[in-house]
PDB file of N, CA and C in Angstrom:
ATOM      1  N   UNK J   1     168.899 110.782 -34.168  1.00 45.00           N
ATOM      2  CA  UNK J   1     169.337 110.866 -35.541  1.00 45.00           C
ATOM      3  C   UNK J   1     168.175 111.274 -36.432  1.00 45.00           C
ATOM      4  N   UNK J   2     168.107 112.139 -37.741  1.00 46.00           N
ATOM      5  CA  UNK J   2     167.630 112.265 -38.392  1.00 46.00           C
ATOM      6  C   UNK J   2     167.845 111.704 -39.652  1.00 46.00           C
ATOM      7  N   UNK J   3     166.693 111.340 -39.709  1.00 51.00           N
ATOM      8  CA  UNK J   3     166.859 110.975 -41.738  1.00 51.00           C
ATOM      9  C   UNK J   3     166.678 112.463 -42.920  1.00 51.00           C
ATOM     10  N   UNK J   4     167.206 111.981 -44.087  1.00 54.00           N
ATOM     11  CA  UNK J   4     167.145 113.094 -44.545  1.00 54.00           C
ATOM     12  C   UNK J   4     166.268 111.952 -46.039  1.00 54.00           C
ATOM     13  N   UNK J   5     165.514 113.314 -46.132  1.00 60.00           N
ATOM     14  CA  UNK J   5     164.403 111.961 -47.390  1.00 60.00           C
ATOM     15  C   UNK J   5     164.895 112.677 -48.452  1.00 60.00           C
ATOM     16  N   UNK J   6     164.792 112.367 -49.528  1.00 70.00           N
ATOM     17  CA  UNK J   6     164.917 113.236 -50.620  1.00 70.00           C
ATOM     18  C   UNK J   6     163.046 112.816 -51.542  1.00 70.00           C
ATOM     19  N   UNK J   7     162.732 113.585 -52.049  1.00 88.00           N
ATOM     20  CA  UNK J   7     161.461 113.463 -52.376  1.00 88.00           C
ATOM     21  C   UNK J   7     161.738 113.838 -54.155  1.00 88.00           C
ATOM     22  N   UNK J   8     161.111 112.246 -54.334  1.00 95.00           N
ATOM     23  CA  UNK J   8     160.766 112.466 -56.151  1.00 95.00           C
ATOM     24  C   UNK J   8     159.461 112.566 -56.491  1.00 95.00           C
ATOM     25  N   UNK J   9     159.485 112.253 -58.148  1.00 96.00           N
ATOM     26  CA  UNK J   9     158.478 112.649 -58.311  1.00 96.00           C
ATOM     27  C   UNK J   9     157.984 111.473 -59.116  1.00 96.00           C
ATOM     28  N   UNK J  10     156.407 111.203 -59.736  1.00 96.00           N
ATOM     29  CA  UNK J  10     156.167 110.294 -60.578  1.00 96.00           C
ATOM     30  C   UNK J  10     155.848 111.150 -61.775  1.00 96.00           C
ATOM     31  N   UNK J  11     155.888 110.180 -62.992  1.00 97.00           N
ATOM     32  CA  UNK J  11     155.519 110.735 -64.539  1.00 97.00           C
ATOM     33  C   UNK J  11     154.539 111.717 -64.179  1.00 97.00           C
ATOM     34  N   UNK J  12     153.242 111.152 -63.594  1.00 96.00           N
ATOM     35  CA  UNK J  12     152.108 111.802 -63.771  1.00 96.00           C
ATOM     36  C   UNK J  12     152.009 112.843 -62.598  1.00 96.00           C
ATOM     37  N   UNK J  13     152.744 112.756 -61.994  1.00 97.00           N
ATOM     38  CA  UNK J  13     152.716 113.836 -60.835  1.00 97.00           C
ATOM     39  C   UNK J  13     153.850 115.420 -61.490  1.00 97.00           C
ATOM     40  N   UNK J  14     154.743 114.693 -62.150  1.00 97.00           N
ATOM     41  CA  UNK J  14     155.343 115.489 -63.524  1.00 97.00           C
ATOM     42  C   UNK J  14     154.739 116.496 -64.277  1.00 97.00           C
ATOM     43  N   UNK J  15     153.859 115.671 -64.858  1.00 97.00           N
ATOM     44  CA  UNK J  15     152.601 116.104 -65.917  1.00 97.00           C
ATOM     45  C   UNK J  15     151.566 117.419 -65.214  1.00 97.00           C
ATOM     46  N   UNK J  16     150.903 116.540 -63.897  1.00 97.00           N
ATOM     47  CA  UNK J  16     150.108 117.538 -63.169  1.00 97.00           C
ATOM     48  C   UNK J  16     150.854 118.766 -62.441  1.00 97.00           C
ATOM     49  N   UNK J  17     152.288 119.002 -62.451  1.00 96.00           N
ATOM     50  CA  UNK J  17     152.803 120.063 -61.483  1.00 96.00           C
ATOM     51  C   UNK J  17     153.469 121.102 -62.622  1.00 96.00           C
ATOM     52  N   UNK J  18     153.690 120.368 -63.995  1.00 96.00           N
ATOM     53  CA  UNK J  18     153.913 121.291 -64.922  1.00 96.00           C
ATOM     54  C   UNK J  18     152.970 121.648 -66.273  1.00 96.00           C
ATOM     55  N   UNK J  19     151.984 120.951 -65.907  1.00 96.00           N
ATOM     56  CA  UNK J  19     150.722 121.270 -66.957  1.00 96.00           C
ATOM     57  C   UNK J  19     151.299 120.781 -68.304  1.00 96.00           C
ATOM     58  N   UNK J  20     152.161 119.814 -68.433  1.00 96.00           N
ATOM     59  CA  UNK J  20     152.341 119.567 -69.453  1.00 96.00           C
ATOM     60  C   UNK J  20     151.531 118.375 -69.726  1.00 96.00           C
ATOM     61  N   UNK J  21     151.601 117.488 -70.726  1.00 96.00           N
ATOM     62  CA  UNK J  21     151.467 116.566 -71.805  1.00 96.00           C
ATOM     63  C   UNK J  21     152.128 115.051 -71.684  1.00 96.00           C
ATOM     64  N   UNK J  22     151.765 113.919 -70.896  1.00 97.00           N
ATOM     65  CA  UNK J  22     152.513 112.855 -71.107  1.00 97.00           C
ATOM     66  C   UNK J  22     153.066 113.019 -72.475  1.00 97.00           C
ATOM     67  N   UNK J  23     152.838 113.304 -73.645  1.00 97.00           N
ATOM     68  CA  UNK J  23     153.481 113.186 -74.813  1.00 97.00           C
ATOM     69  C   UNK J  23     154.630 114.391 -74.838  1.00 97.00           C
ATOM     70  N   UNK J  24     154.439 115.421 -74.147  1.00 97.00           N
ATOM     71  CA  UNK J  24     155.294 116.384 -73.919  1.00 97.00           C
ATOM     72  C   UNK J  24     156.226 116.078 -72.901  1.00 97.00           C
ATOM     73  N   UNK J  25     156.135 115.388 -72.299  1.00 97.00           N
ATOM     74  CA  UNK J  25     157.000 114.665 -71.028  1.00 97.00           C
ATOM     75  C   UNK J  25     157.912 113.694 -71.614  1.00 97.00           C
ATOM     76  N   UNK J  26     157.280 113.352 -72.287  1.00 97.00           N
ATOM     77  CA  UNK J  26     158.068 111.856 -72.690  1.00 97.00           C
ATOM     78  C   UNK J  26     159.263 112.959 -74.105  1.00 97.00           C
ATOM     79  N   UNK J  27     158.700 113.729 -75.113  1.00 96.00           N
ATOM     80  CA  UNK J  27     159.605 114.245 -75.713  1.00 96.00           C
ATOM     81  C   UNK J  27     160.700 115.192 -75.146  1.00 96.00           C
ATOM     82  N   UNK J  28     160.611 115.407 -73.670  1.00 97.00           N
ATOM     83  CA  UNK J  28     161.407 115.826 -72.701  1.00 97.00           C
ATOM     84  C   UNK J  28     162.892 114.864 -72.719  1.00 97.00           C
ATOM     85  N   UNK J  29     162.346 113.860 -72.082  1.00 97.00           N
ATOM     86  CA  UNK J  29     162.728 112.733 -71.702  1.00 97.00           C
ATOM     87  C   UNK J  29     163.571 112.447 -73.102  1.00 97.00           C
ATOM     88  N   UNK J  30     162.666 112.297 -74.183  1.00 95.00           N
ATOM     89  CA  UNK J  30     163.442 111.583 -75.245  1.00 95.00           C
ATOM     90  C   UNK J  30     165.165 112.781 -75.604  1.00 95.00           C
ATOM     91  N   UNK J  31     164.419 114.064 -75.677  1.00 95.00           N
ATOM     92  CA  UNK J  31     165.872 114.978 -76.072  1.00 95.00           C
ATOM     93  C   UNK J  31     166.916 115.460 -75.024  1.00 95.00           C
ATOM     94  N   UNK J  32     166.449 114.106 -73.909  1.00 95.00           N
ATOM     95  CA  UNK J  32     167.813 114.035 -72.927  1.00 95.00           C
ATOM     96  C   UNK J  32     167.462 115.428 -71.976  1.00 95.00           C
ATOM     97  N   UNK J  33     166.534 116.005 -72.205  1.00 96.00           N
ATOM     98  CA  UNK J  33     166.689 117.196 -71.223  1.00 96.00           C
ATOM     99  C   UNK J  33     166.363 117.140 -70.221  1.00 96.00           C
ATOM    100  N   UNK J  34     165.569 115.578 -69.349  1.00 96.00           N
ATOM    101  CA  UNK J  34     166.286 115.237 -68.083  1.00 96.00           C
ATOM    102  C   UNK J  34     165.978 113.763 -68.474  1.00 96.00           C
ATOM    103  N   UNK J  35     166.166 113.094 -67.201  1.00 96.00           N
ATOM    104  CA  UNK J  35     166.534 111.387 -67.236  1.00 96.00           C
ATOM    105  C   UNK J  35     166.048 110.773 -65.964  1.00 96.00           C
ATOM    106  N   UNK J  36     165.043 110.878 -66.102  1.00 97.00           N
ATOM    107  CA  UNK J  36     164.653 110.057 -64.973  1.00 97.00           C
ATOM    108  C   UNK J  36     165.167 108.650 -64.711  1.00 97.00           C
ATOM    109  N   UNK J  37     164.949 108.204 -63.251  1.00 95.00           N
ATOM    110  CA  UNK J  37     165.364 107.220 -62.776  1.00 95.00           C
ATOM    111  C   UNK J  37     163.843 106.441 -63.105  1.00 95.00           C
ATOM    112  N   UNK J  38     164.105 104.332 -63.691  1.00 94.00           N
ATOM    113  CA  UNK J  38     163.340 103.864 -64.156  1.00 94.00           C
ATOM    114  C   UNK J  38     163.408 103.735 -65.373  1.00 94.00           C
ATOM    115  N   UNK J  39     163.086 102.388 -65.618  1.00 91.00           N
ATOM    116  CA  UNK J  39     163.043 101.925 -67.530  1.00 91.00           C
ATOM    117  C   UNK J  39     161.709 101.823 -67.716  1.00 91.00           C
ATOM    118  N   UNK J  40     160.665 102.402 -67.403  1.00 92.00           N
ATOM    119  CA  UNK J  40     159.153 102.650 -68.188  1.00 92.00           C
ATOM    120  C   UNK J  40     158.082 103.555 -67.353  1.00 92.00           C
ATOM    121  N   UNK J  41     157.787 104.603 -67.870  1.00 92.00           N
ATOM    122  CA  UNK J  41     156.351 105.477 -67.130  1.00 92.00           C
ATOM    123  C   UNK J  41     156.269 105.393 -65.637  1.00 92.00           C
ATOM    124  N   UNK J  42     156.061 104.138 -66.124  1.00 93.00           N
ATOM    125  CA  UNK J  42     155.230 103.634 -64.513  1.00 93.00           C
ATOM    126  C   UNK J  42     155.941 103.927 -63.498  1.00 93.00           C
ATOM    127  N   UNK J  43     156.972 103.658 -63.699  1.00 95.00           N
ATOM    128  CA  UNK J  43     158.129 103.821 -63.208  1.00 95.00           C
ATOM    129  C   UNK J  43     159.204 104.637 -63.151  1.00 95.00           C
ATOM    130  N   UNK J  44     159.076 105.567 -63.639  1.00 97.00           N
ATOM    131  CA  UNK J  44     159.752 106.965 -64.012  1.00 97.00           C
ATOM    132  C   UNK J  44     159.872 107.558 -61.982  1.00 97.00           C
ATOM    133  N   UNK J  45     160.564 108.138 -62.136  1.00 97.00           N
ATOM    134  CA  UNK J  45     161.290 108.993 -60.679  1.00 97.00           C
ATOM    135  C   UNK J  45     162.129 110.040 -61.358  1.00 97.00           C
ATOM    136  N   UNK J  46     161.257 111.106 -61.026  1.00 97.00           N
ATOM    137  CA  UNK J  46     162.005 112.381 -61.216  1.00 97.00           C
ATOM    138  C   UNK J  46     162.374 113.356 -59.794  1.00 97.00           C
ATOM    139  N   UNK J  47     163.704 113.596 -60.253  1.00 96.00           N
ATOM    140  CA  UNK J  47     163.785 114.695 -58.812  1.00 96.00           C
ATOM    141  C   UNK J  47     163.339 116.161 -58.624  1.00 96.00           C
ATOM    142  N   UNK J  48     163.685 116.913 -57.905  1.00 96.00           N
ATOM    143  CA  UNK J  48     162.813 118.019 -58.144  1.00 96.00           C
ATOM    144  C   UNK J  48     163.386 119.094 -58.710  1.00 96.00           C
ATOM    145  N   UNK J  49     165.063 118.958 -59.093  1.00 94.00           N
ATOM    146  CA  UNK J  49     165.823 119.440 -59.943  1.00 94.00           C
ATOM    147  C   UNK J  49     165.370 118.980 -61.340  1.00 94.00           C
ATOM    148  N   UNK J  50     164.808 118.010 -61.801  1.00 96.00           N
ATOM    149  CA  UNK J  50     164.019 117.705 -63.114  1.00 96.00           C
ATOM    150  C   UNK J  50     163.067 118.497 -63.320  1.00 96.00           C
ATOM    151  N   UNK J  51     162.072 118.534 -61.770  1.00 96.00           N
ATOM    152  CA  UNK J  51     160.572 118.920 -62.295  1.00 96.00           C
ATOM    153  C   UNK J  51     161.074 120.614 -62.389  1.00 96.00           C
ATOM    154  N   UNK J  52     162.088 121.099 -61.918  1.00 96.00           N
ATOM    155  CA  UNK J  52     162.021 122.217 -62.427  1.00 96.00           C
ATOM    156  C   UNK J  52     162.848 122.819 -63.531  1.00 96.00           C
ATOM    157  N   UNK J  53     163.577 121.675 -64.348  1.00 96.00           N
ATOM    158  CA  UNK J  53     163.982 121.769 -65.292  1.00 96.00           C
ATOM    159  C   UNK J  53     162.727 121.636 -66.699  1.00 96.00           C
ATOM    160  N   UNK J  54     162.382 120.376 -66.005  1.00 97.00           N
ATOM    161  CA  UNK J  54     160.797 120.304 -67.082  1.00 97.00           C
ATOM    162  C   UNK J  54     159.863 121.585 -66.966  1.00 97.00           C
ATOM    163  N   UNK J  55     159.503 122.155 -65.978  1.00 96.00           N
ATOM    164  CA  UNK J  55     158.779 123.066 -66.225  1.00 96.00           C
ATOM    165  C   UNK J  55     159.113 124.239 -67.052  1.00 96.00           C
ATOM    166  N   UNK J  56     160.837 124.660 -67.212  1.00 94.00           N
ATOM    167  CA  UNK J  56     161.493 125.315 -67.892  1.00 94.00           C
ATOM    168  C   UNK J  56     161.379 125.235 -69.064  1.00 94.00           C
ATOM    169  N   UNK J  57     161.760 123.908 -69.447  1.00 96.00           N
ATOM    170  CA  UNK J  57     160.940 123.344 -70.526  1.00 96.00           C
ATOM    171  C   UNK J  57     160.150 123.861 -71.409  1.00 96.00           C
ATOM    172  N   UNK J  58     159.285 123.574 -70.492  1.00 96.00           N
ATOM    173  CA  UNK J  58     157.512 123.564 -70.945  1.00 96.00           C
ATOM    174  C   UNK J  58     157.475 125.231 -71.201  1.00 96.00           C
ATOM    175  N   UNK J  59     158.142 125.377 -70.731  1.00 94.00           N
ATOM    176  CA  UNK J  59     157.805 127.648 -70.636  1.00 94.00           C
ATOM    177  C   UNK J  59     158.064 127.948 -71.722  1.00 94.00           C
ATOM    178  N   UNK J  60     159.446 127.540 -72.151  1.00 93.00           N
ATOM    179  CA  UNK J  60     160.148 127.870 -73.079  1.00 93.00           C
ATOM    180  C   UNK J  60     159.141 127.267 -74.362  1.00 93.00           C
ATOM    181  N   UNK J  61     158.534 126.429 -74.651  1.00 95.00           N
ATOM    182  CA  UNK J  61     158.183 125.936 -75.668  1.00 95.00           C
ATOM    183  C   UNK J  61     156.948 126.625 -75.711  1.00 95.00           C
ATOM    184  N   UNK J  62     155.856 126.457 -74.870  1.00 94.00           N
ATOM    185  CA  UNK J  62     154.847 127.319 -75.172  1.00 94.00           C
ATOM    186  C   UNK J  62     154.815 128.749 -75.150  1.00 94.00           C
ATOM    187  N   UNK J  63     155.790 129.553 -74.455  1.00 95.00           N
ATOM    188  CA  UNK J  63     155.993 130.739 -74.950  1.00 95.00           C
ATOM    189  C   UNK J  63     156.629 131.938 -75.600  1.00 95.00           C
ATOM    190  N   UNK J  64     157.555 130.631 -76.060  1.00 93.00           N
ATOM    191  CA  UNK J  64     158.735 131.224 -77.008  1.00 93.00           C
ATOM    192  C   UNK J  64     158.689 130.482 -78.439  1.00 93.00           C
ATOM    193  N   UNK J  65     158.042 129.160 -78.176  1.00 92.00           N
ATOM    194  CA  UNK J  65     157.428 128.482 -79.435  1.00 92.00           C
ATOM    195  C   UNK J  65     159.117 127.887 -80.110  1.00 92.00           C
ATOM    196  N   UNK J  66     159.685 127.324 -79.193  1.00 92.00           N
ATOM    197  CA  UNK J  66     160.896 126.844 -79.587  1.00 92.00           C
ATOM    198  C   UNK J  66     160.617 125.321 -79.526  1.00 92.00           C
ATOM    199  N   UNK J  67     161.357 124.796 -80.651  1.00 94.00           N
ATOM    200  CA  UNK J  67     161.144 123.692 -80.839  1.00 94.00           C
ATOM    201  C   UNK J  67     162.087 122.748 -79.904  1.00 94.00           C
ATOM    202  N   UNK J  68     161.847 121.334 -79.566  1.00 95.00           N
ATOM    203  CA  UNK J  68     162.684 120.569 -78.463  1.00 95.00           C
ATOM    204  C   UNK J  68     163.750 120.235 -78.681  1.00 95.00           C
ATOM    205  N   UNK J  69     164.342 120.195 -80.277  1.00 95.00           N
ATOM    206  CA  UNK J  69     165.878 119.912 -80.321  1.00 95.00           C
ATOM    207  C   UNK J  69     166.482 121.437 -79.686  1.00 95.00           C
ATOM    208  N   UNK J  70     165.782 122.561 -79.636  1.00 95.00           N
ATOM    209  CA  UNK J  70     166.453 124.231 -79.738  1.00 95.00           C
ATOM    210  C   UNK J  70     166.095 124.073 -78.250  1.00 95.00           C
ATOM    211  N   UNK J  71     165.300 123.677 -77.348  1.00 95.00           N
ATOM    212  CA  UNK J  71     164.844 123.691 -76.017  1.00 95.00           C
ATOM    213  C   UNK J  71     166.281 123.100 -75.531  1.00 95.00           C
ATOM    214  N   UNK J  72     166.427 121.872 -76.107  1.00 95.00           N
ATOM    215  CA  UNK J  72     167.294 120.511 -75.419  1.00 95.00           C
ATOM    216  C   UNK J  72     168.811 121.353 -74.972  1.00 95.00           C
ATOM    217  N   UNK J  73     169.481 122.100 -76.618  1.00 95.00           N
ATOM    218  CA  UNK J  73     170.142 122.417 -76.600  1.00 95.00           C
ATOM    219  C   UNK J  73     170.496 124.125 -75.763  1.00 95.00           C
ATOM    220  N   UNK J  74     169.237 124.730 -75.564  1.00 93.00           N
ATOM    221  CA  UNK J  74     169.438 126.332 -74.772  1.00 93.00           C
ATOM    222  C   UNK J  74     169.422 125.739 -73.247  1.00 93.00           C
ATOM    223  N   UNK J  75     168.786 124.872 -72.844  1.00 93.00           N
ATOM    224  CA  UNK J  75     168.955 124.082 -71.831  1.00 93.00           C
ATOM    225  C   UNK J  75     170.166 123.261 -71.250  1.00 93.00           C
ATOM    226  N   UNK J  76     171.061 123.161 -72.116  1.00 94.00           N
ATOM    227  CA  UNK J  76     172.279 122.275 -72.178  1.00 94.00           C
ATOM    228  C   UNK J  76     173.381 123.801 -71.893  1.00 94.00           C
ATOM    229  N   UNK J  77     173.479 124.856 -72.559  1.00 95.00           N
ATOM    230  CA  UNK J  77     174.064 125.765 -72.964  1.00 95.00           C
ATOM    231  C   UNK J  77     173.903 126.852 -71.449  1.00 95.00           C
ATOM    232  N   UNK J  78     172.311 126.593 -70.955  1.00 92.00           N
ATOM    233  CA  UNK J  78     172.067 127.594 -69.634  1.00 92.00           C
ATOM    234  C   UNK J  78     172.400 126.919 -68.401  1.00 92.00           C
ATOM    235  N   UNK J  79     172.838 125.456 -68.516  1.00 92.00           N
ATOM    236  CA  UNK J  79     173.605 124.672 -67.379  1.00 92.00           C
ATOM    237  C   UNK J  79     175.061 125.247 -67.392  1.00 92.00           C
ATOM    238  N   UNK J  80     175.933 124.754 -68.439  1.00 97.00           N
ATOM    239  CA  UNK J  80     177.085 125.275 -68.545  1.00 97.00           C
ATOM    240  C   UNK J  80     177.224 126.523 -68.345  1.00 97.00           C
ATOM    241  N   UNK J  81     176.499 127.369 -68.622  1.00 97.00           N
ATOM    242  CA  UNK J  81     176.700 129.111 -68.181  1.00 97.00           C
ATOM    243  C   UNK J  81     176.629 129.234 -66.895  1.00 97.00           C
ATOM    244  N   UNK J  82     175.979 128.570 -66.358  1.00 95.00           N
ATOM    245  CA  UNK J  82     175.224 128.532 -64.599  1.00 95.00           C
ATOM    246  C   UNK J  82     176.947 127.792 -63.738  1.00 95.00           C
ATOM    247  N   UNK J  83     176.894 126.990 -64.302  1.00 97.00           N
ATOM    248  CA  UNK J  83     178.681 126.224 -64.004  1.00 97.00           C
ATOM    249  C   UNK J  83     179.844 127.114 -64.178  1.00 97.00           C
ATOM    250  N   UNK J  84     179.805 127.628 -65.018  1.00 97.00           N
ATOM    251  CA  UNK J  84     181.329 128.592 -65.614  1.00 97.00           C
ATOM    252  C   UNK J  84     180.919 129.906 -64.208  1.00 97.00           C
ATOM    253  N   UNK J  85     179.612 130.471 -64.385  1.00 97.00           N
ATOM    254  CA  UNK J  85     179.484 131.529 -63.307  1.00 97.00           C
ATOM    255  C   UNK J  85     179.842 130.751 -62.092  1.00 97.00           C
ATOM    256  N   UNK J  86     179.698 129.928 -61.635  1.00 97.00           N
ATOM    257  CA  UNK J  86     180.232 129.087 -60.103  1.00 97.00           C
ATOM    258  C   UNK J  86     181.414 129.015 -60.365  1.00 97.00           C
ATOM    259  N   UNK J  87     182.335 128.546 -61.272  1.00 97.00           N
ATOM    260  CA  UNK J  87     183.624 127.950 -60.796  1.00 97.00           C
ATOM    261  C   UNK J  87     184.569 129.802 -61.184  1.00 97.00           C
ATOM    262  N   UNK J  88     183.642 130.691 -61.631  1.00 96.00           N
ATOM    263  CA  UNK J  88     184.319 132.346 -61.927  1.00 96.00           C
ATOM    264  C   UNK J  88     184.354 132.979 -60.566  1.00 96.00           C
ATOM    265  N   UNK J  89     183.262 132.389 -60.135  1.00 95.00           N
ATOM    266  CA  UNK J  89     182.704 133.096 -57.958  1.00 95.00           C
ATOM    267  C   UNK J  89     183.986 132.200 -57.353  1.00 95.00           C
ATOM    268  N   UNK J  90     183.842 130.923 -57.503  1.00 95.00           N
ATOM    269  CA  UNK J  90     185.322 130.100 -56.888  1.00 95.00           C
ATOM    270  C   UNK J  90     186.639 130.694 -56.887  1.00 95.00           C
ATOM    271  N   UNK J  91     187.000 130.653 -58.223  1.00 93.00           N
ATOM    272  CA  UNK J  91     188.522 131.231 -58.507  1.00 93.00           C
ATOM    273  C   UNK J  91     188.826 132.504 -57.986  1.00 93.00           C
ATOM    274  N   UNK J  92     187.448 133.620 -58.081  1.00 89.00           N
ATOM    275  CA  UNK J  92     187.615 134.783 -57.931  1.00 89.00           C
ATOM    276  C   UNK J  92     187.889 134.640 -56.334  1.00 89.00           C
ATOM    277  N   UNK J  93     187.137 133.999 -55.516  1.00 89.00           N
ATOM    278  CA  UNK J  93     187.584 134.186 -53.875  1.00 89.00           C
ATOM    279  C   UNK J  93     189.076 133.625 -53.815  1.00 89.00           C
ATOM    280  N   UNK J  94     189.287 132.638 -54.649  1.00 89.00           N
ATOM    281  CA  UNK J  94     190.439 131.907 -54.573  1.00 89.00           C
ATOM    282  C   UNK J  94     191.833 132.922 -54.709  1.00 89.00           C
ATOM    283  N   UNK J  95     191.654 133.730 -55.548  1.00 87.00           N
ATOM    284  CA  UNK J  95     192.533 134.370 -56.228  1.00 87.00           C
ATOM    285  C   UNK J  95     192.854 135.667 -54.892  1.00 87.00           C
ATOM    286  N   UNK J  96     191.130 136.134 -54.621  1.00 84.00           N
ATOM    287  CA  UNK J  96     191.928 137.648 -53.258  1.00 84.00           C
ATOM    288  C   UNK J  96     192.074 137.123 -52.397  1.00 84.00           C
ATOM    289  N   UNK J  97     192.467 135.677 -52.054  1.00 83.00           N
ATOM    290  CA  UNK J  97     193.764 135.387 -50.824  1.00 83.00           C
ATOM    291  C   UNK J  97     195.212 136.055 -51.413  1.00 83.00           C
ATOM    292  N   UNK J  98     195.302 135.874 -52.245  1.00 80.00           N
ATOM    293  CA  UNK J  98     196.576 136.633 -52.890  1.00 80.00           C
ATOM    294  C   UNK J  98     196.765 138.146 -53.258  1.00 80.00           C
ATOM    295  N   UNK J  99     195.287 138.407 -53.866  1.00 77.00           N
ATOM    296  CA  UNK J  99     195.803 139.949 -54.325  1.00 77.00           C
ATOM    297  C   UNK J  99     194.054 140.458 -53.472  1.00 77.00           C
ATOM    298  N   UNK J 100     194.560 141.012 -52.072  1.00 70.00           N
ATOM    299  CA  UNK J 100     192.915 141.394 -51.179  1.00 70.00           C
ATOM    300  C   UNK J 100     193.049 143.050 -52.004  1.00 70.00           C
ATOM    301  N   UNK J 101     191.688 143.224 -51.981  1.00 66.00           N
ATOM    302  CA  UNK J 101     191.118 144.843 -52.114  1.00 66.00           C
ATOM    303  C   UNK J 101     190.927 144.751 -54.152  1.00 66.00           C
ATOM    304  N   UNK J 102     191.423 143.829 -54.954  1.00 63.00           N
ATOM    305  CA  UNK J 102     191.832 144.381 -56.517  1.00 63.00           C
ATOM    306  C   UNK J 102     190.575 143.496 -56.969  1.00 63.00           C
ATOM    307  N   UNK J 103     190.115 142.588 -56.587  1.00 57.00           N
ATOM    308  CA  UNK J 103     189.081 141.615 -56.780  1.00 57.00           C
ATOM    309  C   UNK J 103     187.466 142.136 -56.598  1.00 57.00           C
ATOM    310  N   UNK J 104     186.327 142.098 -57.082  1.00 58.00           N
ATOM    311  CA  UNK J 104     185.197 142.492 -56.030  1.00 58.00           C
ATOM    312  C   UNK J 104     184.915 141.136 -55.974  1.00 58.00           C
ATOM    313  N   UNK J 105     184.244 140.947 -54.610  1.00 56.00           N
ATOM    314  CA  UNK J 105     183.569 139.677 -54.045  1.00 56.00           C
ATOM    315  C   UNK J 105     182.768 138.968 -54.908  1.00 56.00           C
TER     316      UNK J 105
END
């Protein structure tokens, strides 16, 4: 049998893999744009779907100079777009069981 691990991350291992800012981490954190597992720092567990949401983050702010409520929310807005394109790829295979050749893949 195999185990399957899943590998998180800590605050500061956060900080060092996205060059950000405990204070920039934590205003991450505060505008919901991810949620780590843990009620304090120390204790923070991020997955690696976070750390690469945080690093997104971090891009966006230092090089587009967008502020974290406008981060929180283009971040919120580029999930749902990413979702609607999956469940459009779904329906669309779903649909040329019925009508084959009128659909593209």
């Amino acid at each position: 049998m195999s185990e399957t691990q899943t590998t998180h991350f800590s605050f500061t291992e956060v900080c060092l893999r996205t060059g950000a800012t405990k204070e920039t981490v934590i205003e991450i954190i505060e505008q919901g744009i991810v949620e780590p597992s843990g009620t304090s720092a120390e204790e923070w567990q991020f997955s690696p779907t976070m750390l690469l949401i945080t690093n997104k983050a971090v891009r966006l702010h230092r090089e587009l100079d967008v502020d974290w409520p406008g981060i929180a929310l283009a971040m919120d807005l580029l999930r749902k777009l990413d979702q609607l394109k999956h469940e459009n790829r779904h329906l669309k295979r779903r649909l040329s069981r019925f009508t084959p050749g009128i659909l593209p893949p």
